[in-house]
Amino acid sequence: MRPILSFPPQTPLFCKYVAENNNTLYVNDTSNSDVWSTLPEVIEDGVESYLCLPIHWPEGEVFGTLCLKDTKKTTYTNEYFELIEQLRDLIEDDLALIYSYEQMSEIAMLDALTNIYNRRALSLLAQQKLNLALRLGFDVCCLFIDINDFKKLNDTFGYEVGDKALIILADTLKNHLRDADIVGRLGGDEFVAVMQLSDKSKINYIMDKISTEYTNALLKEGVCDLSLSIGYSFTNKQKQPFEALLNDADHAMYKNKQAYRLAKKAQ
């Protein structure tokens, strides 16, 4: 759903009326109309005839208006109205193309299962954040997040439960990280978050928070208890590709996963 159309103060009142009421308006003799004769467009601009149609986005919201003004009284025929409506339809067809392109572009950047960024979009957006960090001098942290024993979960309970665990992790990251942070899924049970941090010492708190909230969400949804292995890396104040930052975080995650496996064997 697109935002509700808003109007600046200088918007002509005829157009505003049509857009707000979402109806066609035709006034062929404004000077002799009790409703419209006092409008500034009539008194100051000499508008005697006004025809206006609302233009819509594909989902039905008003995009704007198509207006015809004349300084003389008019008597438009049905054929003329049909011609104007056809012109409006052409504009709406173009808007539909734009709308479809926006949707396709958005879909191409999102992971189909979790509705967060896919690997391609993640790499593009993260590299932009790294480039900006280098220019402005702030620190960027990359989290590499992996679900422990995910294969065992799929083998034991099936892929439907596994998919649910993935969706819950994506939702946990979206709900407990900032809107400005970039969250994506590389594939499988591998997730990444790229964030700006003003205080590097907060990273352990952030990782603990993610793990705790994920466990709570799993329990709430009735999915078996799972834990996470998380590794992180920070930018080094030099120009670097995102893949290098990602690899460092991946290596750190792998070390934590090895420690998890050793601890589990020792139990």
PDB file of C-alpha atoms in Angstrom, residues 100-210:
ATOM      1  CA  SER A 100       5.424  -3.784 -11.729  1.00  0.00           C
ATOM      2  CA  TYR A 101       9.057  -2.841 -12.259  1.00  0.00           C
ATOM      3  CA  GLU A 102       9.340  -1.692  -8.639  1.00  0.00           C
ATOM      4  CA  GLN A 103       7.839  -4.956  -7.442  1.00  0.00           C
ATOM      5  CA  MET A 104      10.123  -7.033  -9.666  1.00  0.00           C
ATOM      6  CA  SER A 105      13.176  -5.099  -8.501  1.00  0.00           C
ATOM      7  CA  GLU A 106      12.178  -5.605  -4.883  1.00  0.00           C
ATOM      8  CA  ILE A 107      11.498  -9.315  -5.378  1.00  0.00           C
ATOM      9  CA  ALA A 108      14.867  -9.739  -7.109  1.00  0.00           C
ATOM     10  CA  MET A 109      16.586  -8.405  -3.977  1.00  0.00           C
ATOM     11  CA  LEU A 110      14.718 -10.499  -1.414  1.00  0.00           C
ATOM     12  CA  ASP A 111      15.135 -14.060  -0.238  1.00  0.00           C
ATOM     13  CA  ALA A 112      11.933 -15.873  -1.174  1.00  0.00           C
ATOM     14  CA  LEU A 113      11.582 -17.783   2.104  1.00  0.00           C
ATOM     15  CA  THR A 114      12.554 -15.235   4.763  1.00  0.00           C
ATOM     16  CA  ASN A 115      11.744 -11.953   2.981  1.00  0.00           C
ATOM     17  CA  ILE A 116      15.100 -10.425   3.907  1.00  0.00           C
ATOM     18  CA  TYR A 117      17.885  -9.482   1.484  1.00  0.00           C
ATOM     19  CA  ASN A 118      19.396 -12.235  -0.644  1.00  0.00           C
ATOM     20  CA  ARG A 119      23.125 -12.584  -1.181  1.00  0.00           C
ATOM     21  CA  ARG A 120      23.254 -10.341  -4.237  1.00  0.00           C
ATOM     22  CA  ALA A 121      21.385  -7.484  -2.558  1.00  0.00           C
ATOM     23  CA  LEU A 122      23.320  -7.963   0.677  1.00  0.00           C
ATOM     24  CA  SER A 123      26.653  -7.618  -1.110  1.00  0.00           C
ATOM     25  CA  LEU A 124      25.584  -4.489  -2.998  1.00  0.00           C
ATOM     26  CA  LEU A 125      24.117  -2.702   0.027  1.00  0.00           C
ATOM     27  CA  ALA A 126      26.904  -3.724   2.385  1.00  0.00           C
ATOM     28  CA  GLN A 127      29.575  -2.464  -0.010  1.00  0.00           C
ATOM     29  CA  GLN A 128      27.783   0.888  -0.180  1.00  0.00           C
ATOM     30  CA  LYS A 129      27.813   1.063   3.617  1.00  0.00           C
ATOM     31  CA  LEU A 130      31.536   0.220   3.700  1.00  0.00           C
ATOM     32  CA  ASN A 131      32.323   2.915   1.145  1.00  0.00           C
ATOM     33  CA  LEU A 132      30.332   5.450   3.160  1.00  0.00           C
ATOM     34  CA  ALA A 133      32.053   4.366   6.388  1.00  0.00           C
ATOM     35  CA  LEU A 134      35.451   4.939   4.812  1.00  0.00           C
ATOM     36  CA  ARG A 135      34.508   8.484   3.770  1.00  0.00           C
ATOM     37  CA  LEU A 136      32.864   9.437   7.074  1.00  0.00           C
ATOM     38  CA  GLY A 137      35.129   7.508   9.411  1.00  0.00           C
ATOM     39  CA  PHE A 138      32.682   5.292  11.294  1.00  0.00           C
ATOM     40  CA  ASP A 139      33.050   1.598  12.154  1.00  0.00           C
ATOM     41  CA  VAL A 140      31.079  -1.153  10.451  1.00  0.00           C
ATOM     42  CA  CYS A 141      30.592  -4.592  11.942  1.00  0.00           C
ATOM     43  CA  CYS A 142      29.657  -7.731  10.042  1.00  0.00           C
ATOM     44  CA  LEU A 143      27.917 -10.566  11.895  1.00  0.00           C
ATOM     45  CA  PHE A 144      27.969 -14.056  10.393  1.00  0.00           C
ATOM     46  CA  ILE A 145      25.194 -16.130  11.981  1.00  0.00           C
ATOM     47  CA  ASP A 146      24.731 -19.881  11.672  1.00  0.00           C
ATOM     48  CA  ILE A 147      22.129 -22.164  13.310  1.00  0.00           C
ATOM     49  CA  ASN A 148      23.682 -25.024  15.268  1.00  0.00           C
ATOM     50  CA  ASP A 149      22.488 -28.556  14.421  1.00  0.00           C
ATOM     51  CA  PHE A 150      20.279 -27.279  11.615  1.00  0.00           C
ATOM     52  CA  LYS A 151      20.815 -30.382   9.436  1.00  0.00           C
ATOM     53  CA  LYS A 152      19.805 -32.574  12.350  1.00  0.00           C
ATOM     54  CA  LEU A 153      16.645 -30.496  12.768  1.00  0.00           C
ATOM     55  CA  ASN A 154      15.698 -31.046   9.124  1.00  0.00           C
ATOM     56  CA  ASP A 155      16.499 -34.762   9.255  1.00  0.00           C
ATOM     57  CA  THR A 156      14.482 -35.262  12.450  1.00  0.00           C
ATOM     58  CA  PHE A 157      11.451 -33.021  11.974  1.00  0.00           C
ATOM     59  CA  GLY A 158      11.392 -32.296   8.239  1.00  0.00           C
ATOM     60  CA  TYR A 159      12.021 -29.266   6.071  1.00  0.00           C
ATOM     61  CA  GLU A 160       8.798 -27.519   7.060  1.00  0.00           C
ATOM     62  CA  VAL A 161      10.069 -27.152  10.620  1.00  0.00           C
ATOM     63  CA  GLY A 162      13.494 -26.188   9.294  1.00  0.00           C
ATOM     64  CA  ASP A 163      11.967 -23.455   7.156  1.00  0.00           C
ATOM     65  CA  LYS A 164      10.061 -22.178  10.172  1.00  0.00           C
ATOM     66  CA  ALA A 165      13.310 -21.951  12.153  1.00  0.00           C
ATOM     67  CA  LEU A 166      14.872 -19.935   9.336  1.00  0.00           C
ATOM     68  CA  ILE A 167      11.925 -17.543   9.137  1.00  0.00           C
ATOM     69  CA  ILE A 168      11.989 -17.037  12.906  1.00  0.00           C
ATOM     70  CA  LEU A 169      15.692 -16.170  12.791  1.00  0.00           C
ATOM     71  CA  ALA A 170      15.111 -13.659   9.999  1.00  0.00           C
ATOM     72  CA  ASP A 171      12.274 -12.076  11.985  1.00  0.00           C
ATOM     73  CA  THR A 172      14.433 -11.994  15.130  1.00  0.00           C
ATOM     74  CA  LEU A 173      17.166 -10.108  13.307  1.00  0.00           C
ATOM     75  CA  LYS A 174      14.706  -7.635  11.766  1.00  0.00           C
ATOM     76  CA  ASN A 175      12.915  -7.042  15.059  1.00  0.00           C
ATOM     77  CA  HIS A 176      15.963  -6.597  17.272  1.00  0.00           C
ATOM     78  CA  LEU A 177      18.406  -4.783  15.009  1.00  0.00           C
ATOM     79  CA  ARG A 178      17.984  -1.212  13.774  1.00  0.00           C
ATOM     80  CA  ASP A 179      16.205  -0.287  10.566  1.00  0.00           C
ATOM     81  CA  ALA A 180      19.492   1.072   9.192  1.00  0.00           C
ATOM     82  CA  ASP A 181      21.229  -2.290   9.687  1.00  0.00           C
ATOM     83  CA  ILE A 182      21.438  -4.583   6.656  1.00  0.00           C
ATOM     84  CA  VAL A 183      20.117  -8.099   7.243  1.00  0.00           C
ATOM     85  CA  GLY A 184      20.378 -10.885   4.679  1.00  0.00           C
ATOM     86  CA  ARG A 185      20.462 -14.619   4.101  1.00  0.00           C
ATOM     87  CA  LEU A 186      23.386 -16.098   2.210  1.00  0.00           C
ATOM     88  CA  GLY A 187      21.667 -19.452   1.816  1.00  0.00           C
ATOM     89  CA  GLY A 188      20.856 -22.460   3.943  1.00  0.00           C
ATOM     90  CA  ASP A 189      21.061 -21.477   7.597  1.00  0.00           C
ATOM     91  CA  GLU A 190      23.684 -18.760   7.066  1.00  0.00           C
ATOM     92  CA  PHE A 191      22.618 -15.199   7.842  1.00  0.00           C
ATOM     93  CA  VAL A 192      24.501 -11.915   7.853  1.00  0.00           C
ATOM     94  CA  ALA A 193      23.936  -8.556   9.530  1.00  0.00           C
ATOM     95  CA  VAL A 194      25.964  -5.457   8.635  1.00  0.00           C
ATOM     96  CA  MET A 195      25.725  -2.575  11.073  1.00  0.00           C
ATOM     97  CA  GLN A 196      27.311   0.693  12.075  1.00  0.00           C
ATOM     98  CA  LEU A 197      28.603   0.660  15.665  1.00  0.00           C
ATOM     99  CA  SER A 198      29.771   3.659  17.619  1.00  0.00           C
ATOM    100  CA  ASP A 199      31.026   1.462  20.460  1.00  0.00           C
ATOM    101  CA  LYS A 200      32.795  -1.792  19.569  1.00  0.00           C
ATOM    102  CA  SER A 201      32.456  -3.063  23.130  1.00  0.00           C
ATOM    103  CA  LYS A 202      28.710  -3.496  22.575  1.00  0.00           C
ATOM    104  CA  ILE A 203      29.193  -6.331  20.093  1.00  0.00           C
ATOM    105  CA  ASN A 204      29.029  -9.111  22.707  1.00  0.00           C
ATOM    106  CA  TYR A 205      25.808  -7.664  24.093  1.00  0.00           C
ATOM    107  CA  ILE A 206      24.308  -7.579  20.579  1.00  0.00           C
ATOM    108  CA  MET A 207      25.244 -11.195  19.866  1.00  0.00           C
ATOM    109  CA  ASP A 208      23.882 -12.374  23.222  1.00  0.00           C
ATOM    110  CA  LYS A 209      20.680 -10.417  22.585  1.00  0.00           C
ATOM    111  CA  ILE A 210      20.188 -12.066  19.184  1.00  0.00           C
TER     112      ILE A 210
END
